[in-house]
Coordinates of C-alpha atoms in Angstrom, one line a residue:
Chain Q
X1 CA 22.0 -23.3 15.2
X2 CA 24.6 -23.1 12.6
X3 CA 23.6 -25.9 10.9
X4 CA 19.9 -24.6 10.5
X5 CA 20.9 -21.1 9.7
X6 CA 22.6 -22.9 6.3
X7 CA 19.7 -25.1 5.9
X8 CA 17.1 -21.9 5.8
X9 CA 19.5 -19.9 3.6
X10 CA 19.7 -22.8 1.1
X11 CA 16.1 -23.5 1.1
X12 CA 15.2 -20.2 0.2
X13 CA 18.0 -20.1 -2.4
X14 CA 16.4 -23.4 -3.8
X15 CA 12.9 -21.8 -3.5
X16 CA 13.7 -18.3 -5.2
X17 CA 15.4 -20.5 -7.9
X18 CA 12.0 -22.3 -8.3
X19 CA 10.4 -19.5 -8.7
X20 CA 12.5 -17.6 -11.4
X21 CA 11.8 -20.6 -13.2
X22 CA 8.3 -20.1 -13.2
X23 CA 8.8 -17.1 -15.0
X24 CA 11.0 -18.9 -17.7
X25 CA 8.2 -20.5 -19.0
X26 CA 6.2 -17.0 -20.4
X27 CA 7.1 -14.0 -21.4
X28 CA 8.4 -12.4 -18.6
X29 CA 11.7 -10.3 -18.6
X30 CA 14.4 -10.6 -15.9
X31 CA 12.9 -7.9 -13.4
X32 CA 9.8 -10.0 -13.2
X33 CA 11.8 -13.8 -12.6
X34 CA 13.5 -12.3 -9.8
X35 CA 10.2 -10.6 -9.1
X36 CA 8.8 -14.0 -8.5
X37 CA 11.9 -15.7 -6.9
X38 CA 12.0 -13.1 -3.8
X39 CA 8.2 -13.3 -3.8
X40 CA 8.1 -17.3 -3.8
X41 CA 11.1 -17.7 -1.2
X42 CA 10.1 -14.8 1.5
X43 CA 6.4 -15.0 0.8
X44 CA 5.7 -17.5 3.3
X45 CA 7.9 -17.2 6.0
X46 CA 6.6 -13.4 5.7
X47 CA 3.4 -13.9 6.0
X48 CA 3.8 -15.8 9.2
X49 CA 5.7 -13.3 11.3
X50 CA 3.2 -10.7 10.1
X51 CA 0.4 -12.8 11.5
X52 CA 2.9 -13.2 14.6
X53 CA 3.1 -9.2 14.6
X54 CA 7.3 -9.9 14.2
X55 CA 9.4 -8.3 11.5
X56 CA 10.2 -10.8 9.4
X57 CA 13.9 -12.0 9.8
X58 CA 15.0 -11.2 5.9
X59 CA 14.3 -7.1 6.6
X60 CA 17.3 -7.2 9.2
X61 CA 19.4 -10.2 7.7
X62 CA 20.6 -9.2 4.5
X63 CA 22.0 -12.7 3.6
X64 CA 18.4 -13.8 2.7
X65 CA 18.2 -11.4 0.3
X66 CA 21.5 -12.5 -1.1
X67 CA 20.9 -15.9 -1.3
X68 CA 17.5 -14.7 -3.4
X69 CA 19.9 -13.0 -5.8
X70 CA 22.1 -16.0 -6.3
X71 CA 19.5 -18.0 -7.1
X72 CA 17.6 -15.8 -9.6
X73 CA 20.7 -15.1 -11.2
X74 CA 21.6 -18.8 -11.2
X75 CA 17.9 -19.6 -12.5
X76 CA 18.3 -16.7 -15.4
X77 CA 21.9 -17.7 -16.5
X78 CA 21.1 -21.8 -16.9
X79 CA 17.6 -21.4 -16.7
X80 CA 18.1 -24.3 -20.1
X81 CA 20.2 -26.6 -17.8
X82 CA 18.0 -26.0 -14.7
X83 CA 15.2 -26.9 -17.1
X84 CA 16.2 -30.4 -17.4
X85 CA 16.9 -30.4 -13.8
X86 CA 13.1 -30.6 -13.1
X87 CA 13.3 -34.1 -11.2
X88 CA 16.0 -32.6 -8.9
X89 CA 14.4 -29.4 -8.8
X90 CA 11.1 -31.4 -7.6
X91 CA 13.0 -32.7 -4.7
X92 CA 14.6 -30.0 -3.4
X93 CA 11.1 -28.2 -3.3
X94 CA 10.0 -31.3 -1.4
X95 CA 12.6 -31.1 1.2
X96 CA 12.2 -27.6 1.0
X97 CA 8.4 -27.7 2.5
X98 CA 9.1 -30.1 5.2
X99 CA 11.6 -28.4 6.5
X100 CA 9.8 -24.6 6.8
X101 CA 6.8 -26.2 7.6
X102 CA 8.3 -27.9 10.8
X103 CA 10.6 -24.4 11.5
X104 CA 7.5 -22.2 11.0
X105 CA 5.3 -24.4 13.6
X106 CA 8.2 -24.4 16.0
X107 CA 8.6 -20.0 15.3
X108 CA 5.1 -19.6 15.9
X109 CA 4.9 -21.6 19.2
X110 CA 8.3 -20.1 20.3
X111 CA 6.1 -16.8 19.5
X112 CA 4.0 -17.6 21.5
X113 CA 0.9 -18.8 19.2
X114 CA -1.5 -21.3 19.9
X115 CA -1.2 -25.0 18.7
X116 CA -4.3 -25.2 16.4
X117 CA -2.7 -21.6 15.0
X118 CA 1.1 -23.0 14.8
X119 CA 0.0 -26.0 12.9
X120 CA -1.9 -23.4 10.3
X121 CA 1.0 -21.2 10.2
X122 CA 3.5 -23.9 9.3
X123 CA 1.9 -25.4 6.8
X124 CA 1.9 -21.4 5.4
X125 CA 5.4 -20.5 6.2
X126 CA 5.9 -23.5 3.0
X127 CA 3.4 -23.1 0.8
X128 CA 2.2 -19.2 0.7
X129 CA 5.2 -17.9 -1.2
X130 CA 3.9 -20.2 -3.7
X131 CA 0.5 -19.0 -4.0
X132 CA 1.2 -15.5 -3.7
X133 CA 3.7 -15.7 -6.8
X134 CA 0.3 -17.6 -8.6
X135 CA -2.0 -14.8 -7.4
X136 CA 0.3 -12.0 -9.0
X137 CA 1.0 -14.1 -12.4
X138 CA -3.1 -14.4 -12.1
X139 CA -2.8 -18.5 -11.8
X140 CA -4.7 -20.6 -10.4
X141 CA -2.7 -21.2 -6.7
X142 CA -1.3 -24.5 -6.7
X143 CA -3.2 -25.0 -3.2
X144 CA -6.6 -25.2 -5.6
X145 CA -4.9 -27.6 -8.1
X146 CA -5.5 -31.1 -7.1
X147 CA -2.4 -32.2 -6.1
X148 CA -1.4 -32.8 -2.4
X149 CA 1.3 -30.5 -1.3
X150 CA -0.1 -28.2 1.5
X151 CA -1.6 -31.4 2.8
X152 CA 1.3 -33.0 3.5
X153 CA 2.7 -29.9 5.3
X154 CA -0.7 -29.7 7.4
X155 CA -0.1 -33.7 8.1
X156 CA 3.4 -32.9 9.2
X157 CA 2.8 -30.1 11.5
X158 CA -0.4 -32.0 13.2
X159 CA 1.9 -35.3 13.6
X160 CA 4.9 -32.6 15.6
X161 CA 2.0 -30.9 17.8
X162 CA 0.4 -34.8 18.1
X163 CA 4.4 -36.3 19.1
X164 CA 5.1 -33.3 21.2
X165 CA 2.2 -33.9 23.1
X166 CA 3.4 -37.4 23.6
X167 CA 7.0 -36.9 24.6
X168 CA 8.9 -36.8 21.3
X169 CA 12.5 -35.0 22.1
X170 CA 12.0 -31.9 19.7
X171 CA 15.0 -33.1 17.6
X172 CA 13.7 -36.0 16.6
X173 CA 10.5 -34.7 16.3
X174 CA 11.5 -32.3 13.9
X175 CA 13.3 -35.5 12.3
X176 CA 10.1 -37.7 11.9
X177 CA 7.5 -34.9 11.1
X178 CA 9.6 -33.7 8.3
X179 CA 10.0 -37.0 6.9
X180 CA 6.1 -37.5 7.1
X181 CA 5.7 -34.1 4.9
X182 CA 8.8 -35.2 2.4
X183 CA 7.0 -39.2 2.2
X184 CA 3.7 -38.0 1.6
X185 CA 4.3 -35.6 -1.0
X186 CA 6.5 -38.0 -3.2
X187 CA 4.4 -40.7 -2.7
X188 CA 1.2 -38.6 -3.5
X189 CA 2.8 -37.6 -6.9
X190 CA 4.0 -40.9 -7.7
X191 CA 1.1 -42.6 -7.1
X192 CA -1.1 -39.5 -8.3
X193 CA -2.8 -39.5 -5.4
X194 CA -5.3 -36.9 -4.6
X195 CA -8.1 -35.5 -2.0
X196 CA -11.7 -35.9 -3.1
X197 CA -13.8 -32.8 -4.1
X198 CA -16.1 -31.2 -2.8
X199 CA -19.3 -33.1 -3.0
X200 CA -17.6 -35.5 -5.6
Chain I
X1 CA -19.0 -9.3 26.7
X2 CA -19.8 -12.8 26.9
X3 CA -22.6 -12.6 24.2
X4 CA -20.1 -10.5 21.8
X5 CA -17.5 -13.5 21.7
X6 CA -20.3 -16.1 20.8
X7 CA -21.8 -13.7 18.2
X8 CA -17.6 -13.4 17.2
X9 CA -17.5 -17.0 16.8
X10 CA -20.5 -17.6 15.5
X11 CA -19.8 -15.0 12.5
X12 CA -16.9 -16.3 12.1
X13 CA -18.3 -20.0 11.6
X14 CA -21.0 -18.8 9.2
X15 CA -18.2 -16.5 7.0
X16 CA -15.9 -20.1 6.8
X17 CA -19.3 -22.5 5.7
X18 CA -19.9 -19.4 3.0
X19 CA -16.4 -19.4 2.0
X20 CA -16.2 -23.2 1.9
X21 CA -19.3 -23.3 -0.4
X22 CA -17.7 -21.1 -3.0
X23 CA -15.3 -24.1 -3.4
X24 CA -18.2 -26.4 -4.1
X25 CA -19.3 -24.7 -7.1
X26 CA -16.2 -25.6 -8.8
X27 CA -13.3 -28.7 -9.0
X28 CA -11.9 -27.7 -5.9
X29 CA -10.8 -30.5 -3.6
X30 CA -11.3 -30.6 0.4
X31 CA -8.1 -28.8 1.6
X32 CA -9.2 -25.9 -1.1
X33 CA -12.5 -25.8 0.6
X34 CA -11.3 -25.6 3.7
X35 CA -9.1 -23.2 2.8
X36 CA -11.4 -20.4 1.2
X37 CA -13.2 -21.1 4.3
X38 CA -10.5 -20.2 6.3
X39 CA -9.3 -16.8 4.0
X40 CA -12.9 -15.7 4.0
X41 CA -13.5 -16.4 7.8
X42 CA -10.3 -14.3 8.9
X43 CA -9.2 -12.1 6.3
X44 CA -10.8 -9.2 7.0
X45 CA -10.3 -9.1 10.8
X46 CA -6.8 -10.4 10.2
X47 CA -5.9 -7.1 7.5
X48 CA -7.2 -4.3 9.9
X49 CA -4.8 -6.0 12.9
X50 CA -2.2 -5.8 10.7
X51 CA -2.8 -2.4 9.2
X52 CA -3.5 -1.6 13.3
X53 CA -0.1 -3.5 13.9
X54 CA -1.8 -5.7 16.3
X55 CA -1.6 -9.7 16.4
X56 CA -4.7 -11.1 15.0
X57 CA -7.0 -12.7 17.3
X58 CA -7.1 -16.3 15.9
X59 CA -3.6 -17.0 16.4
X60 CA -3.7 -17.0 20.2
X61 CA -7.1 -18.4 21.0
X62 CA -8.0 -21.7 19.0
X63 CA -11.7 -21.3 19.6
X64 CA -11.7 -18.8 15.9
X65 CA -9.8 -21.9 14.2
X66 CA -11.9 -24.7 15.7
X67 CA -15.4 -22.5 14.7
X68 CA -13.5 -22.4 11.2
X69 CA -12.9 -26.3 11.1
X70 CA -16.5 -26.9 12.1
X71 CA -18.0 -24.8 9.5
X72 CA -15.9 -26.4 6.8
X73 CA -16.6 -29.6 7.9
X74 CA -20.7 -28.3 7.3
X75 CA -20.3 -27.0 4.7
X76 CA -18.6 -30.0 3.0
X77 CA -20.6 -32.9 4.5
X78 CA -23.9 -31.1 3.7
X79 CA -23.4 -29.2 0.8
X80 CA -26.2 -30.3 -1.1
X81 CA -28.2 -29.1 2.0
X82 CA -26.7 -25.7 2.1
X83 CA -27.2 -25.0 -1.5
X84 CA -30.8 -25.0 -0.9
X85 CA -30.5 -23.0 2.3
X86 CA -28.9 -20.3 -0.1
X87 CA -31.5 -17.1 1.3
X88 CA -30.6 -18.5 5.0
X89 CA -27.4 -18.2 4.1
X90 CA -27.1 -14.7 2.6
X91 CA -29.4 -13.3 5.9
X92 CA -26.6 -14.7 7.9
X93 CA -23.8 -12.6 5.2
X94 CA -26.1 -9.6 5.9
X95 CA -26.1 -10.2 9.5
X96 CA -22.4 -11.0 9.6
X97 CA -21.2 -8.1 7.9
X98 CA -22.8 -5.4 10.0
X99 CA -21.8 -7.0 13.3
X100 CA -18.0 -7.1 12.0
X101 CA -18.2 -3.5 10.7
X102 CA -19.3 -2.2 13.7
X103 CA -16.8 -4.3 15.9
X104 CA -13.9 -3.7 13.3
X105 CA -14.3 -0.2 13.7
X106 CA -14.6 0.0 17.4
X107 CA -11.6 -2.1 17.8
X108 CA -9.9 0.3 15.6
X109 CA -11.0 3.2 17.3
X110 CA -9.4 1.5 21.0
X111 CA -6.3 0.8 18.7
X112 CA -5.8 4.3 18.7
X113 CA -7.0 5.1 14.7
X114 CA -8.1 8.1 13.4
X115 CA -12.0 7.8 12.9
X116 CA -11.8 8.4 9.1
X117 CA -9.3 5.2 9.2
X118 CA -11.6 3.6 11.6
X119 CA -14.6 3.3 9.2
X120 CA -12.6 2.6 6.5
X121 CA -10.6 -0.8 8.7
X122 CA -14.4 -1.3 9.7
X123 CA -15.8 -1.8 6.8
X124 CA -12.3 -3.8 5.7
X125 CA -13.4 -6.3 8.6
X126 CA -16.3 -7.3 6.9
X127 CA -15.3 -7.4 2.8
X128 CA -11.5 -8.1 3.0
X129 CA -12.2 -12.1 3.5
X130 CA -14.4 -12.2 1.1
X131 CA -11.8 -10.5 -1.7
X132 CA -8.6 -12.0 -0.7
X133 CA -10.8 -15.3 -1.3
X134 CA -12.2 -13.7 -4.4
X135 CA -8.4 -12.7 -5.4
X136 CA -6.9 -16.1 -4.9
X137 CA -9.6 -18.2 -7.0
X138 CA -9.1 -15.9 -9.8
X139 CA -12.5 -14.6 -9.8
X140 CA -13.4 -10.5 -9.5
X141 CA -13.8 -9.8 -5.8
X142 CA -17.8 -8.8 -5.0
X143 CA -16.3 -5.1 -4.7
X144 CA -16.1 -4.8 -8.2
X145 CA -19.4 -6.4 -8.9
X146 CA -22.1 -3.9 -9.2
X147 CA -23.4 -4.9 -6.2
X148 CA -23.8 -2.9 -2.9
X149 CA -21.9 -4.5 -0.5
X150 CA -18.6 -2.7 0.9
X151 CA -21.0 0.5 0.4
X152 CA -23.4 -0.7 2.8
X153 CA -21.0 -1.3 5.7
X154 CA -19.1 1.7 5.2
X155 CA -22.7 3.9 5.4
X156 CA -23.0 2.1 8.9
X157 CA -19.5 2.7 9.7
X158 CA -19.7 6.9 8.8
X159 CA -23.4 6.6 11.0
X160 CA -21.6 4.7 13.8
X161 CA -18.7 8.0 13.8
X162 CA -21.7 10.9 13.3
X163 CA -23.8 9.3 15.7
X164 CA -20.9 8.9 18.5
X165 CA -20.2 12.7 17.8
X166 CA -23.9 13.6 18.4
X167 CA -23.3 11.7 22.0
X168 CA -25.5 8.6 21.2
X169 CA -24.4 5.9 24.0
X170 CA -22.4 3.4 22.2
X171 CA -24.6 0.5 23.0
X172 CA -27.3 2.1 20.6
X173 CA -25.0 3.3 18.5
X174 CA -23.9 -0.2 17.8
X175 CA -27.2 -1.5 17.2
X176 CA -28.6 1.2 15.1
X177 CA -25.6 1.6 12.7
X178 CA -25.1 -2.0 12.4
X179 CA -28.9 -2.5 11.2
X180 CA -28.6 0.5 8.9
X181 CA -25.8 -2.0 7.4
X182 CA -28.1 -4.5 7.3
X183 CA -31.3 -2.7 5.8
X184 CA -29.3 -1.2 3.3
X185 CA -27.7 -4.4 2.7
X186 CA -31.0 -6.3 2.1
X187 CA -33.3 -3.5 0.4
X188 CA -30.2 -3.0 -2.5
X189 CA -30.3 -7.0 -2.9
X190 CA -34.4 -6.9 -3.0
X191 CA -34.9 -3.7 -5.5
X192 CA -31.9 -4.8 -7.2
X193 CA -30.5 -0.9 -6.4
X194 CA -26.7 -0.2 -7.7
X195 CA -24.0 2.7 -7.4
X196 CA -23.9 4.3 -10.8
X197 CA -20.5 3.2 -12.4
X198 CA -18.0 5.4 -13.6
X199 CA -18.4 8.1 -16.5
X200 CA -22.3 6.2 -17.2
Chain W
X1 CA 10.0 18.5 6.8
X2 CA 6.6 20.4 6.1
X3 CA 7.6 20.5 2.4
X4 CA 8.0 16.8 2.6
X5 CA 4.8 16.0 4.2
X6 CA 2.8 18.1 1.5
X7 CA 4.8 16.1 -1.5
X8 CA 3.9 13.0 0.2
X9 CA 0.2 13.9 0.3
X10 CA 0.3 15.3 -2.9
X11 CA 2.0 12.0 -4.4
X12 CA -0.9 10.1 -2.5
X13 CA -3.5 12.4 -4.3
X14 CA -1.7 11.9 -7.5
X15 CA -1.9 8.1 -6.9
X16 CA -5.4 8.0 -6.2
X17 CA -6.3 9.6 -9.1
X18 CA -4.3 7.3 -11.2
X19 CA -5.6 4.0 -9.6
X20 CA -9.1 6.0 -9.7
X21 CA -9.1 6.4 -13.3
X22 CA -8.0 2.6 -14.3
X23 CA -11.8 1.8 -13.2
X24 CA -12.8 4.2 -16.1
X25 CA -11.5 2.1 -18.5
X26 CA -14.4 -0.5 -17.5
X27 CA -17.5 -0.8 -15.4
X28 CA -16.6 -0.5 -11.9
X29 CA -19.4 1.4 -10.0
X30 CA -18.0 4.4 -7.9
X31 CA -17.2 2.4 -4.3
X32 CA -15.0 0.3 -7.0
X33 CA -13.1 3.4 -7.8
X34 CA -12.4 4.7 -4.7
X35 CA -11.5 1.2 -3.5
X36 CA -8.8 1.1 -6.6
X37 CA -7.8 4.7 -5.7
X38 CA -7.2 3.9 -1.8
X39 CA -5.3 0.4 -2.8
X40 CA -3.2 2.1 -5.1
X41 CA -2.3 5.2 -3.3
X42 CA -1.3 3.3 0.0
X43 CA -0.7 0.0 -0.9
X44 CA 3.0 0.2 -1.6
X45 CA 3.9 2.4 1.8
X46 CA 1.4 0.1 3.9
X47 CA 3.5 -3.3 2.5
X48 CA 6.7 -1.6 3.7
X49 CA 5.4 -0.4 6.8
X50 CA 4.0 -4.1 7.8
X51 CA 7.3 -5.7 6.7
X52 CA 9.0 -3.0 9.0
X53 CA 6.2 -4.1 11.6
X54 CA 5.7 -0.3 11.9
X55 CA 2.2 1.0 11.5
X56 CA 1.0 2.6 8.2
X57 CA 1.1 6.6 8.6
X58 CA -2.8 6.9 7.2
X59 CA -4.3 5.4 10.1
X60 CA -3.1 7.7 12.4
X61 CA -2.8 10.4 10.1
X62 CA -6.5 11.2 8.8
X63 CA -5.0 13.6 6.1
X64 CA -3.9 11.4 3.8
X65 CA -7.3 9.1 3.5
X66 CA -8.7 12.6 2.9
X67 CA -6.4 13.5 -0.2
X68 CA -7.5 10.3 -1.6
X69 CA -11.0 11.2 -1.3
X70 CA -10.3 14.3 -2.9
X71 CA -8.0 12.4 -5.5
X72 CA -10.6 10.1 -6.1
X73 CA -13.4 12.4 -6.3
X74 CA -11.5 14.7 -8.6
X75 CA -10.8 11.5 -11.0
X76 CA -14.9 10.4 -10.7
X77 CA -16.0 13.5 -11.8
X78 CA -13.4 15.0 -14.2
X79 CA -12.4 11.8 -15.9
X80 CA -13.4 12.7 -19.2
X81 CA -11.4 16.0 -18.7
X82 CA -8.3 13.4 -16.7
X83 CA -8.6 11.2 -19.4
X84 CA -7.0 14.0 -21.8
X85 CA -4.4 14.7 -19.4
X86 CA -2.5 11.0 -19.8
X87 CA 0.6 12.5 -20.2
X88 CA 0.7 15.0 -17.7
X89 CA -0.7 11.7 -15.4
X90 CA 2.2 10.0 -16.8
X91 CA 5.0 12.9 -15.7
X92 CA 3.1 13.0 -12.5
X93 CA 3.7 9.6 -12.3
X94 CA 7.1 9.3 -12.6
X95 CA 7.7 12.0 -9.8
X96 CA 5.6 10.0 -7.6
X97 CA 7.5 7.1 -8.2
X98 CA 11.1 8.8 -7.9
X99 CA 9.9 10.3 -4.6
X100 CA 8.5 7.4 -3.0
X101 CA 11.3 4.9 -3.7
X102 CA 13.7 7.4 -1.9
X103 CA 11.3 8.0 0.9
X104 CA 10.8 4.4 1.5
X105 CA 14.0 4.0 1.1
X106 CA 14.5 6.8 4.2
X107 CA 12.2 5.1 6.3
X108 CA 13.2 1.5 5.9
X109 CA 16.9 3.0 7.1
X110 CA 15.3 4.5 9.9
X111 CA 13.7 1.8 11.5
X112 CA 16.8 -0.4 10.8
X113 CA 16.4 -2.7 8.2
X114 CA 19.6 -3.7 6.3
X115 CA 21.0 -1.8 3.1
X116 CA 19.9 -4.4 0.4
X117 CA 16.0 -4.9 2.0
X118 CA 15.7 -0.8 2.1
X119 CA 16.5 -1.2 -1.6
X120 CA 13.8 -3.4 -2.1
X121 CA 11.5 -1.9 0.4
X122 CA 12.1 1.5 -1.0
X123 CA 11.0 0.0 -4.6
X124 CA 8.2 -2.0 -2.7
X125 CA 6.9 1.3 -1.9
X126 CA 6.7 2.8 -4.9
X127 CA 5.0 0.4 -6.7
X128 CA 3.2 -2.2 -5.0
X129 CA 0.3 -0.6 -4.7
X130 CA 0.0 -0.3 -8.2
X131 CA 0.6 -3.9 -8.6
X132 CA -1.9 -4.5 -5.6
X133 CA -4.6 -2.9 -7.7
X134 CA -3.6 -4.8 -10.8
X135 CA -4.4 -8.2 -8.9
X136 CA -7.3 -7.5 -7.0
X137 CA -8.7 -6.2 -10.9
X138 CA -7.4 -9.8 -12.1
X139 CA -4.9 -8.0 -14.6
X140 CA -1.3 -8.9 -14.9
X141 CA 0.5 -6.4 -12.8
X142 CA 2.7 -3.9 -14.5
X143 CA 5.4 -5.5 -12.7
X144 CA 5.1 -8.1 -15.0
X145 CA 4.7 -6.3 -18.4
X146 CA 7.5 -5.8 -20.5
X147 CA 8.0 -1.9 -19.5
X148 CA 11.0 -0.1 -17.4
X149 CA 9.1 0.8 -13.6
X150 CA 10.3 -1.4 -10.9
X151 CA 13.7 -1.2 -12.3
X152 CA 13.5 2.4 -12.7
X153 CA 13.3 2.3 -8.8
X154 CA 15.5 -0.1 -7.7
X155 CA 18.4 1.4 -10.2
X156 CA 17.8 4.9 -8.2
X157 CA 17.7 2.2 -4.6
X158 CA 20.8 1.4 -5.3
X159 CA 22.2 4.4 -6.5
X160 CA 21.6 6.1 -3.2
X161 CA 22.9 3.5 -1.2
X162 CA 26.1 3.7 -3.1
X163 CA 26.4 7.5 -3.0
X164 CA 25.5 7.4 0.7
X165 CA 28.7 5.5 1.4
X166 CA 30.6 7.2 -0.7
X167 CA 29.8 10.6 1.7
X168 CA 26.9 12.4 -0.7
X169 CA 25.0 14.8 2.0
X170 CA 21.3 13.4 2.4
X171 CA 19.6 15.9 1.1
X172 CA 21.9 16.0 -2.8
X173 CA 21.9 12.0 -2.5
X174 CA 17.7 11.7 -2.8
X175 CA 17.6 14.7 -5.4
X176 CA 20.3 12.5 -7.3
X177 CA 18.8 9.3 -7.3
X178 CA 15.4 10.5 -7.6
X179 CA 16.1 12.4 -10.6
X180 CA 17.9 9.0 -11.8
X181 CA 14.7 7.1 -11.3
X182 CA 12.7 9.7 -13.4
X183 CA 15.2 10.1 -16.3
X184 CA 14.9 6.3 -16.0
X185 CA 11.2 6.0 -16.2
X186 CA 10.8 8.5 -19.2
X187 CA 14.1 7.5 -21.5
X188 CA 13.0 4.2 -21.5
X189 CA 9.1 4.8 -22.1
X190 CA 10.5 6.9 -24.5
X191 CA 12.8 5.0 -26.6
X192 CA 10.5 1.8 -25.7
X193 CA 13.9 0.4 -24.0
X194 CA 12.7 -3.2 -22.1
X195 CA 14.7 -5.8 -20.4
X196 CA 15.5 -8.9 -22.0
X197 CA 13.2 -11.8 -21.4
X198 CA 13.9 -14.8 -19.4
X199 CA 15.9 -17.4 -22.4
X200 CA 15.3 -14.8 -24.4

């Protein structure tokens, strides 16, 4: 319990500070980076406990919001030296999706959604925050640029519901679907792999 | 009751394989068909549940999800086919969007809404999809287009409330207002009628 | 209390003017204006009341969709006449913004959310719905543009927070920090004050 509590804290940390650094890259002042950090790291997660008709967990729990601030403010103040940090920045983001995806699949079901519906909502407790920050800086959402990212977080969440169903403790579940999401993102980028188009 | 959850699904299933072929007039790659099929499939009738505080319908019964997948999966395996069954396809818009303002509004009404809220999360039922998919491709949403659209399914929705006042059963009522959606819906396409715009 | 329910519907009137008009500046058809009108004026209060998981007062309360009918309609068919009136628009405004902020601010307290996420929910109020509108009309939300707004609100946000635990009575505490959000809003538009840029 503990444990995860850190592990969510520092992944949205590590995703507001991804998103600050989006605004780095225009001309956008220090409102707007930490704009798009809180937006980026609670837009997911948010968007799956309003589907779940919850309140999501950062309205009562002030440490999320916190841990938004340090990471803007780290982001602003060595957004040069986070810059070259884009490699280990990239990593973090990949572990980052794994692990909401697989804790947003296991909220929803504890919330009493369906599975078809959990697997969805996973895969959009990681990736949403993402897209909404693209929406609102008018960007084309990285979930229409042809990489594979909210595919691997779909594959991940179909592999837990797919090993649940077969026995899998939840533990390692959790262990092996994450890892499924983290391998098939890295490998996708290194090997620029990517999903045909539409009627390509 | 019966009939109105297959028409339910059956919308649904014809909003995702319009949504999907949106993606197929552009470089968008499966997952971002399947996608805008999704967003345009549930939008609507997800934002009035949230605006009613209620937990949208596709996240406890799979059946909304699975109609999704299958129209994704037709639109994208017989796109070529679809694009020529273009006029089938916008009868199908009109028919879809006057059944979903009509039930939009009377779920809204049960929910306990005011009626002047009721039309307006009744005609959000129908176009709300259709711009949040609009929104997220970066395109203007078909509100903004001089098209009438959103007009035609809020004149249903105000004839569904006047009519109810004037003690029309609601089995009527439903049928009448929804094909006053529809006939206003298809004579503004055919004689190419528009709202005047602002200040012209 | 009454007084406060007649400055919220005149701020939602004010509000739907506002949004109203920005579809005079291009050729949006009539539904397009009211749409922009309604976003606008409940956008930012509906995104704090579905973070809250409390339901948004307009669709219980059918006065305030009717002051943005009348907002709207006054904006469609005086705009020539509004579009003299910027600067009073402008004071109005910054009222509206001062008042929400603290009102949302109120509210988020109420249904107990922590301290720092009232501060951001009481800013959320005043001014997402302005940056709702922005997105839908594919412009970059002011949010994002290099003027003092959001920051006007969340400096008055935390102000009241502070005063409140240093004892200020309710009622002196949201006149205080109000008035610190609109000396904000116009000193800075004023003297063309703007926060640094990201690396900048």
């Amino acid at each position: 319990m503990d444990l995860l509590y850190i592990i969510d804290l520092t992944g949205t940390l590590v995703f507001a500070i991804s998103g600050a650094m989006a605004a780095a890259d225009r001309e956008i002042d220090i409102f707007g980076a930490a704009f798009t950090g809180f937006v980026t790291a609670i837009g997911g997660g948010s968007l799956r406990d309003i589907f779940l008709n919850t309140r999501p967990v950062w309205v009562d729990d002030g440490n999320y919001l916190l841990a938004i601030l340090i990471g803007v403010i780290l982001a602003i103040s060595t957004h040069q030296l986070i810059g070259k940090l884009r490699r280990t920045l990239f990593m973090f983001d990949a572990v980052g999706i794994s692990f909401f995806t697989i804790v947003g699949l296991q909220k929803s079901l504890d919330a009493g959604s369906s599975e078809i519906a959990a697997i969805v909502l996973g895969m959009f407790s990681a990736v949403m925050g993402g897209v909404t920050r693209d929406t609102l800086m008018n960007e084309t959402p990285l979930i229409f640029r042809r990489e594979i990212y909210a595919t691997a977080c779909l594959s991940g969440a179909v592999a837990f519901v797919v090993l649940s169903s077969l026995g899998l403790s939840e533990e390692w579940n959790a262990f092996v679907s994450a890892s499924l999401i983290f391998l098939i993102r890295i490998f996708s980028v290194r090997y620029k792999l990517s999903l045909p188009i539409v009627g390509g």
